[in-house]
PDB file of C-alpha atoms in Angstrom:
ATOM      1  CA  MET A  14      10.621 -21.422  14.520  1.00  0.00           C
ATOM      2  CA  GLU A  15      10.159 -19.599  11.228  1.00  0.00           C
ATOM      3  CA  THR A  16      10.955 -15.874  11.128  1.00  0.00           C
ATOM      4  CA  VAL A  17       8.235 -13.725   9.613  1.00  0.00           C
ATOM      5  CA  GLY A  18       8.557 -10.035   8.750  1.00  0.00           C
ATOM      6  CA  GLU A  19      10.538  -8.131  11.354  1.00  0.00           C
ATOM      7  CA  PRO A  20      13.650  -9.448  13.065  1.00  0.00           C
ATOM      8  CA  GLY A  21      12.781 -11.358  16.197  1.00  0.00           C
ATOM      9  CA  ALA A  22       9.164 -11.987  15.143  1.00  0.00           C
ATOM     10  CA  THR A  23       8.302 -15.643  14.977  1.00  0.00           C
ATOM     11  CA  ALA A  24       5.309 -17.620  13.825  1.00  0.00           C
ATOM     12  CA  LEU A  25       4.208 -21.080  14.742  1.00  0.00           C
ATOM     13  CA  PRO A  26       5.845 -23.749  12.583  1.00  0.00           C
ATOM     14  CA  GLY A  27       4.008 -25.272   9.669  1.00  0.00           C
ATOM     15  CA  THR A  28       1.386 -23.769   7.427  1.00  0.00           C
ATOM     16  CA  GLU A  29       0.256 -20.853   9.596  1.00  0.00           C
ATOM     17  CA  VAL A  30       1.988 -18.351   7.304  1.00  0.00           C
ATOM     18  CA  GLU A  31       0.039 -19.711   4.375  1.00  0.00           C
ATOM     19  CA  ASP A  32      -3.144 -19.635   6.486  1.00  0.00           C
ATOM     20  CA  PHE A  33      -2.646 -15.970   7.274  1.00  0.00           C
ATOM     21  CA  VAL A  34      -1.862 -15.087   3.640  1.00  0.00           C
ATOM     22  CA  ALA A  35      -4.946 -17.031   2.493  1.00  0.00           C
ATOM     23  CA  ALA A  36      -7.112 -15.210   5.064  1.00  0.00           C
ATOM     24  CA  TYR A  37      -5.664 -11.889   3.930  1.00  0.00           C
ATOM     25  CA  ARG A  38      -6.441 -12.622   0.277  1.00  0.00           C
ATOM     26  CA  ALA A  39      -9.936 -13.874   1.088  1.00  0.00           C
ATOM     27  CA  THR A  40     -10.920 -10.962   3.346  1.00  0.00           C
ATOM     28  CA  LEU A  41      -9.196  -8.009   1.673  1.00  0.00           C
ATOM     29  CA  PRO A  42     -12.002  -7.194  -0.804  1.00  0.00           C
ATOM     30  CA  ALA A  43     -14.665  -7.110   1.928  1.00  0.00           C
ATOM     31  CA  VAL A  44     -12.520  -5.134   4.375  1.00  0.00           C
ATOM     32  CA  PHE A  45     -11.508  -2.618   1.706  1.00  0.00           C
ATOM     33  CA  ALA A  46     -15.125  -2.245   0.525  1.00  0.00           C
ATOM     34  CA  TYR A  47     -16.183  -1.575   4.123  1.00  0.00           C
ATOM     35  CA  LEU A  48     -13.464   1.079   4.502  1.00  0.00           C
ATOM     36  CA  MET A  49     -14.445   2.759   1.218  1.00  0.00           C
ATOM     37  CA  ARG A  50     -18.062   3.016   2.411  1.00  0.00           C
ATOM     38  CA  ALA A  51     -17.151   4.075   5.936  1.00  0.00           C
ATOM     39  CA  SER A  52     -14.652   6.715   4.756  1.00  0.00           C
ATOM     40  CA  GLY A  53     -17.120   8.260   2.336  1.00  0.00           C
ATOM     41  CA  GLY A  54     -15.208   7.031  -0.696  1.00  0.00           C
ATOM     42  CA  ASP A  55     -11.850   8.483   0.359  1.00  0.00           C
ATOM     43  CA  ARG A  56      -9.638   5.949  -1.430  1.00  0.00           C
ATOM     44  CA  PRO A  57      -6.246   7.122  -0.070  1.00  0.00           C
ATOM     45  CA  LEU A  58      -7.614   7.027   3.475  1.00  0.00           C
ATOM     46  CA  ALA A  59      -9.181   3.598   2.915  1.00  0.00           C
ATOM     47  CA  GLU A  60      -5.905   2.256   1.499  1.00  0.00           C
ATOM     48  CA  ASP A  61      -3.840   3.618   4.391  1.00  0.00           C
ATOM     49  CA  VAL A  62      -6.234   2.339   7.037  1.00  0.00           C
ATOM     50  CA  CYS A  63      -6.504  -1.054   5.344  1.00  0.00           C
ATOM     51  CA  ALA A  64      -2.718  -1.442   5.298  1.00  0.00           C
ATOM     52  CA  ASP A  65      -2.480  -0.425   8.957  1.00  0.00           C
ATOM     53  CA  ALA A  66      -5.270  -2.830   9.905  1.00  0.00           C
ATOM     54  CA  TYR A  67      -3.615  -5.803   8.237  1.00  0.00           C
ATOM     55  CA  LEU A  68      -0.258  -4.904   9.790  1.00  0.00           C
ATOM     56  CA  ASP A  69      -1.899  -4.885  13.212  1.00  0.00           C
ATOM     57  CA  ALA A  70      -3.649  -8.161  12.410  1.00  0.00           C
ATOM     58  CA  LEU A  71      -0.321  -9.701  11.404  1.00  0.00           C
ATOM     59  CA  ALA A  72       1.277  -8.502  14.633  1.00  0.00           C
ATOM     60  CA  ALA A  73      -1.596  -9.990  16.643  1.00  0.00           C
ATOM     61  CA  TRP A  74      -1.364 -13.250  14.709  1.00  0.00           C
ATOM     62  CA  ARG A  75       2.419 -13.476  15.259  1.00  0.00           C
ATOM     63  CA  THR A  76       2.017 -13.049  19.003  1.00  0.00           C
ATOM     64  CA  GLY A  77      -0.843 -15.524  19.296  1.00  0.00           C
ATOM     65  CA  ARG A  78      -3.555 -12.915  19.966  1.00  0.00           C
ATOM     66  CA  ALA A  79      -5.500 -13.658  16.758  1.00  0.00           C
ATOM     67  CA  PRO A  80      -8.519 -15.963  16.633  1.00  0.00           C
ATOM     68  CA  ALA A  81      -8.024 -19.350  15.047  1.00  0.00           C
ATOM     69  CA  ASP A  82     -10.451 -18.725  12.176  1.00  0.00           C
ATOM     70  CA  LEU A  83      -9.074 -15.303  10.968  1.00  0.00           C
ATOM     71  CA  SER A  84     -12.521 -14.205   9.797  1.00  0.00           C
ATOM     72  CA  ALA A  85     -13.490 -11.160   7.770  1.00  0.00           C
ATOM     73  CA  ALA A  86     -15.355  -9.896  10.837  1.00  0.00           C
ATOM     74  CA  TRP A  87     -12.156  -9.903  12.872  1.00  0.00           C
ATOM     75  CA  PHE A  88     -10.173  -8.059  10.172  1.00  0.00           C
ATOM     76  CA  THR A  89     -13.066  -5.589   9.678  1.00  0.00           C
ATOM     77  CA  GLY A  90     -13.173  -4.920  13.415  1.00  0.00           C
ATOM     78  CA  ILE A  91      -9.492  -3.990  13.387  1.00  0.00           C
ATOM     79  CA  ALA A  92     -10.066  -1.812  10.308  1.00  0.00           C
ATOM     80  CA  ARG A  93     -13.023  -0.080  11.998  1.00  0.00           C
ATOM     81  CA  HIS A  94     -10.886   0.822  15.007  1.00  0.00           C
ATOM     82  CA  LYS A  95      -8.083   2.057  12.759  1.00  0.00           C
ATOM     83  CA  LEU A  96     -10.524   4.195  10.759  1.00  0.00           C
ATOM     84  CA  LEU A  97     -11.922   5.746  13.934  1.00  0.00           C
ATOM     85  CA  ASP A  98      -8.365   6.504  15.050  1.00  0.00           C
ATOM     86  CA  ALA A  99      -7.691   8.176  11.673  1.00  0.00           C
ATOM     87  CA  PHE A 100     -10.868  10.284  12.002  1.00  0.00           C
ATOM     88  CA  ARG A 101      -9.854  11.319  15.524  1.00  0.00           C
ATOM     89  CA  ARG A 102      -6.361  12.302  14.340  1.00  0.00           C
ATOM     90  CA  ALA A 103      -7.850  14.322  11.479  1.00  0.00           C
ATOM     91  CA  GLU A 104     -10.242  16.088  13.858  1.00  0.00           C
ATOM     92  CA  ARG A 105      -7.400  16.978  16.246  1.00  0.00           C
ATOM     93  CA  GLU A 106      -5.359  18.312  13.337  1.00  0.00           C
ATOM     94  CA  HIS A 107      -8.365  20.284  12.085  1.00  0.00           C
ATOM     95  CA  ARG A 108      -8.827  21.901  15.508  1.00  0.00           C
ATOM     96  CA  LYS A 109      -5.134  22.817  15.676  1.00  0.00           C
ATOM     97  CA  LEU A 110      -5.173  24.285  12.175  1.00  0.00           C
ATOM     98  CA  ALA A 111      -8.339  26.249  12.942  1.00  0.00           C
ATOM     99  CA  LEU A 112      -6.430  27.993  15.716  1.00  0.00           C
ATOM    100  CA  VAL A 113      -3.601  28.840  13.337  1.00  0.00           C
ATOM    101  CA  HIS A 114      -5.978  29.923  10.549  1.00  0.00           C
ATOM    102  CA  ALA A 115      -7.806  32.308  12.857  1.00  0.00           C
ATOM    103  CA  GLY A 116      -4.877  34.697  12.693  1.00  0.00           C
ATOM    104  CA  GLU A 117      -3.928  34.452   9.031  1.00  0.00           C
ATOM    105  CA  PRO A 118      -5.379  35.952   5.868  1.00  0.00           C
ATOM    106  CA  ALA A 119      -7.555  33.581   3.831  1.00  0.00           C
ATOM    107  CA  GLU A 120      -5.998  34.704   0.555  1.00  0.00           C
ATOM    108  CA  ALA A 121      -3.486  37.131  -0.831  1.00  0.00           C
ATOM    109  CA  PRO A 122      -4.058  40.712   0.252  1.00  0.00           C
ATOM    110  CA  ASP A 123      -6.488  42.600  -1.984  1.00  0.00           C
ATOM    111  CA  ASP A 124      -3.880  45.179  -2.954  1.00  0.00           C
ATOM    112  CA  PHE A 125      -2.363  42.529  -5.285  1.00  0.00           C
ATOM    113  CA  ALA A 126      -5.665  41.608  -6.981  1.00  0.00           C
ATOM    114  CA  ALA A 127      -5.484  44.407  -9.554  1.00  0.00           C
ATOM    115  CA  VAL A 128      -1.783  43.919 -10.334  1.00  0.00           C
ATOM    116  CA  ASP A 129      -0.750  42.329 -13.607  1.00  0.00           C
ATOM    117  CA  ARG A 130       0.330  38.731 -12.951  1.00  0.00           C
ATOM    118  CA  ALA A 131       3.537  39.046 -14.962  1.00  0.00           C
ATOM    119  CA  GLU A 132       4.497  42.199 -13.043  1.00  0.00           C
ATOM    120  CA  LEU A 133       3.744  40.498  -9.724  1.00  0.00           C
ATOM    121  CA  LEU A 134       5.851  37.449 -10.656  1.00  0.00           C
ATOM    122  CA  SER A 135       8.694  39.700 -11.787  1.00  0.00           C
ATOM    123  CA  CYS A 136       8.687  41.440  -8.410  1.00  0.00           C
ATOM    124  CA  ALA A 137       8.397  38.139  -6.534  1.00  0.00           C
ATOM    125  CA  ARG A 138      11.529  36.844  -8.275  1.00  0.00           C
ATOM    126  CA  ARG A 139      13.492  39.696  -6.670  1.00  0.00           C
ATOM    127  CA  LEU A 140      12.459  38.746  -3.124  1.00  0.00           C
ATOM    128  CA  PRO A 141      14.847  36.777  -0.885  1.00  0.00           C
ATOM    129  CA  PRO A 142      14.624  32.989  -1.456  1.00  0.00           C
ATOM    130  CA  MET A 143      12.797  32.147   1.802  1.00  0.00           C
ATOM    131  CA  GLN A 144      10.164  34.819   1.166  1.00  0.00           C
ATOM    132  CA  ARG A 145       9.656  33.454  -2.356  1.00  0.00           C
ATOM    133  CA  ALA A 146       9.355  29.941  -0.932  1.00  0.00           C
ATOM    134  CA  VAL A 147       6.726  31.016   1.597  1.00  0.00           C
ATOM    135  CA  LEU A 148       4.719  32.838  -1.085  1.00  0.00           C
ATOM    136  CA  ALA A 149       4.885  29.819  -3.401  1.00  0.00           C
ATOM    137  CA  LEU A 150       3.797  27.384  -0.692  1.00  0.00           C
ATOM    138  CA  ARG A 151       1.051  29.650   0.660  1.00  0.00           C
ATOM    139  CA  TYR A 152      -0.540  30.866  -2.576  1.00  0.00           C
ATOM    140  CA  GLY A 153       0.783  28.447  -5.181  1.00  0.00           C
ATOM    141  CA  ASP A 154       0.242  25.254  -3.192  1.00  0.00           C
ATOM    142  CA  ASP A 155      -2.496  26.726  -0.945  1.00  0.00           C
ATOM    143  CA  LEU A 156      -0.842  25.391   2.213  1.00  0.00           C
ATOM    144  CA  PRO A 157      -1.694  26.703   5.677  1.00  0.00           C
ATOM    145  CA  ILE A 158       1.017  28.436   7.646  1.00  0.00           C
ATOM    146  CA  ALA A 159       1.405  25.476  10.020  1.00  0.00           C
ATOM    147  CA  GLU A 160       2.159  23.108   7.120  1.00  0.00           C
ATOM    148  CA  ILE A 161       4.594  25.581   5.563  1.00  0.00           C
ATOM    149  CA  ALA A 162       6.335  25.831   8.925  1.00  0.00           C
ATOM    150  CA  ARG A 163       6.610  22.056   9.124  1.00  0.00           C
ATOM    151  CA  ARG A 164       8.000  21.773   5.590  1.00  0.00           C
ATOM    152  CA  LEU A 165      10.527  24.561   6.109  1.00  0.00           C
ATOM    153  CA  ASP A 166      11.440  23.373   9.620  1.00  0.00           C
ATOM    154  CA  ARG A 167      10.508  26.722  11.171  1.00  0.00           C
ATOM    155  CA  ASP A 168       7.900  27.762  13.678  1.00  0.00           C
ATOM    156  CA  SER A 169       4.588  29.296  12.586  1.00  0.00           C
ATOM    157  CA  ALA A 170       5.515  32.752  13.843  1.00  0.00           C
ATOM    158  CA  ALA A 171       8.648  32.779  11.664  1.00  0.00           C
ATOM    159  CA  VAL A 172       6.649  31.735   8.602  1.00  0.00           C
ATOM    160  CA  ASP A 173       4.017  34.385   9.337  1.00  0.00           C
ATOM    161  CA  SER A 174       6.792  36.976   9.598  1.00  0.00           C
ATOM    162  CA  LEU A 175       8.329  35.844   6.300  1.00  0.00           C
ATOM    163  CA  LEU A 176       4.925  36.058   4.626  1.00  0.00           C
ATOM    164  CA  ARG A 177       4.297  39.582   5.953  1.00  0.00           C
ATOM    165  CA  ARG A 178       7.778  40.721   4.869  1.00  0.00           C
ATOM    166  CA  ALA A 179       7.195  39.233   1.409  1.00  0.00           C
ATOM    167  CA  HIS A 180       3.898  41.142   1.116  1.00  0.00           C
ATOM    168  CA  ALA A 181       5.589  44.366   2.267  1.00  0.00           C
ATOM    169  CA  GLY A 182       8.451  43.833  -0.189  1.00  0.00           C
ATOM    170  CA  LEU A 183       6.050  43.252  -3.057  1.00  0.00           C
ATOM    171  CA  ARG A 184       4.116  46.401  -2.136  1.00  0.00           C
ATOM    172  CA  ARG A 185       7.314  48.484  -2.083  1.00  0.00           C
ATOM    173  CA  MET A 186       8.479  47.109  -5.429  1.00  0.00           C
ATOM    174  CA  LEU A 187       5.088  47.589  -7.063  1.00  0.00           C
ATOM    175  CA  GLN A 188       4.728  51.141  -5.753  1.00  0.00           C
ATOM    176  CA  GLY A 189       8.258  51.973  -6.929  1.00  0.00           C
ATOM    177  CA  GLU A 190       7.522  50.702 -10.437  1.00  0.00           C
ATOM    178  CA  ASN A 191       4.209  52.531 -10.691  1.00  0.00           C
ATOM    179  CA  GLU A 192       5.562  55.955  -9.637  1.00  0.00           C
TER     180      GLU A 192
END
């Protein structure tokens, strides 16, 4: 038996590997075109889903669950299911983020809108490092609190607290400089 891909995965002896590779090369343009249309032109999503679909197809082929003809319709069917899974994941994430966003400000507080940018940056540089990081991720990178929490390995409440303390610190510094 010939080993293909992962340790312990075997394929039937002979030219089946070449058959799968040939089917992949022949069907990839049609499957990718389908995913581009179905995803609304979202190329990164289409690329990710296409890769996942062909990995699943390879796994099915290695275990003997693939059809003998390895048609574009079969590969497209796998891709369709993978795309629907991706849409479902995105919708679940959107619902979760909507709950988090309900309690957070959409943009920086208005009391910073009239402040000179250079003065604001000067004050921000004097904040503790984690508060600066949260400000940079929230307003510089426009990330939601949940994503900032994930990146900083903290919970959302801690990030929200850091953000509020950073705002309070900036207010104190700005008021002290303007008096």
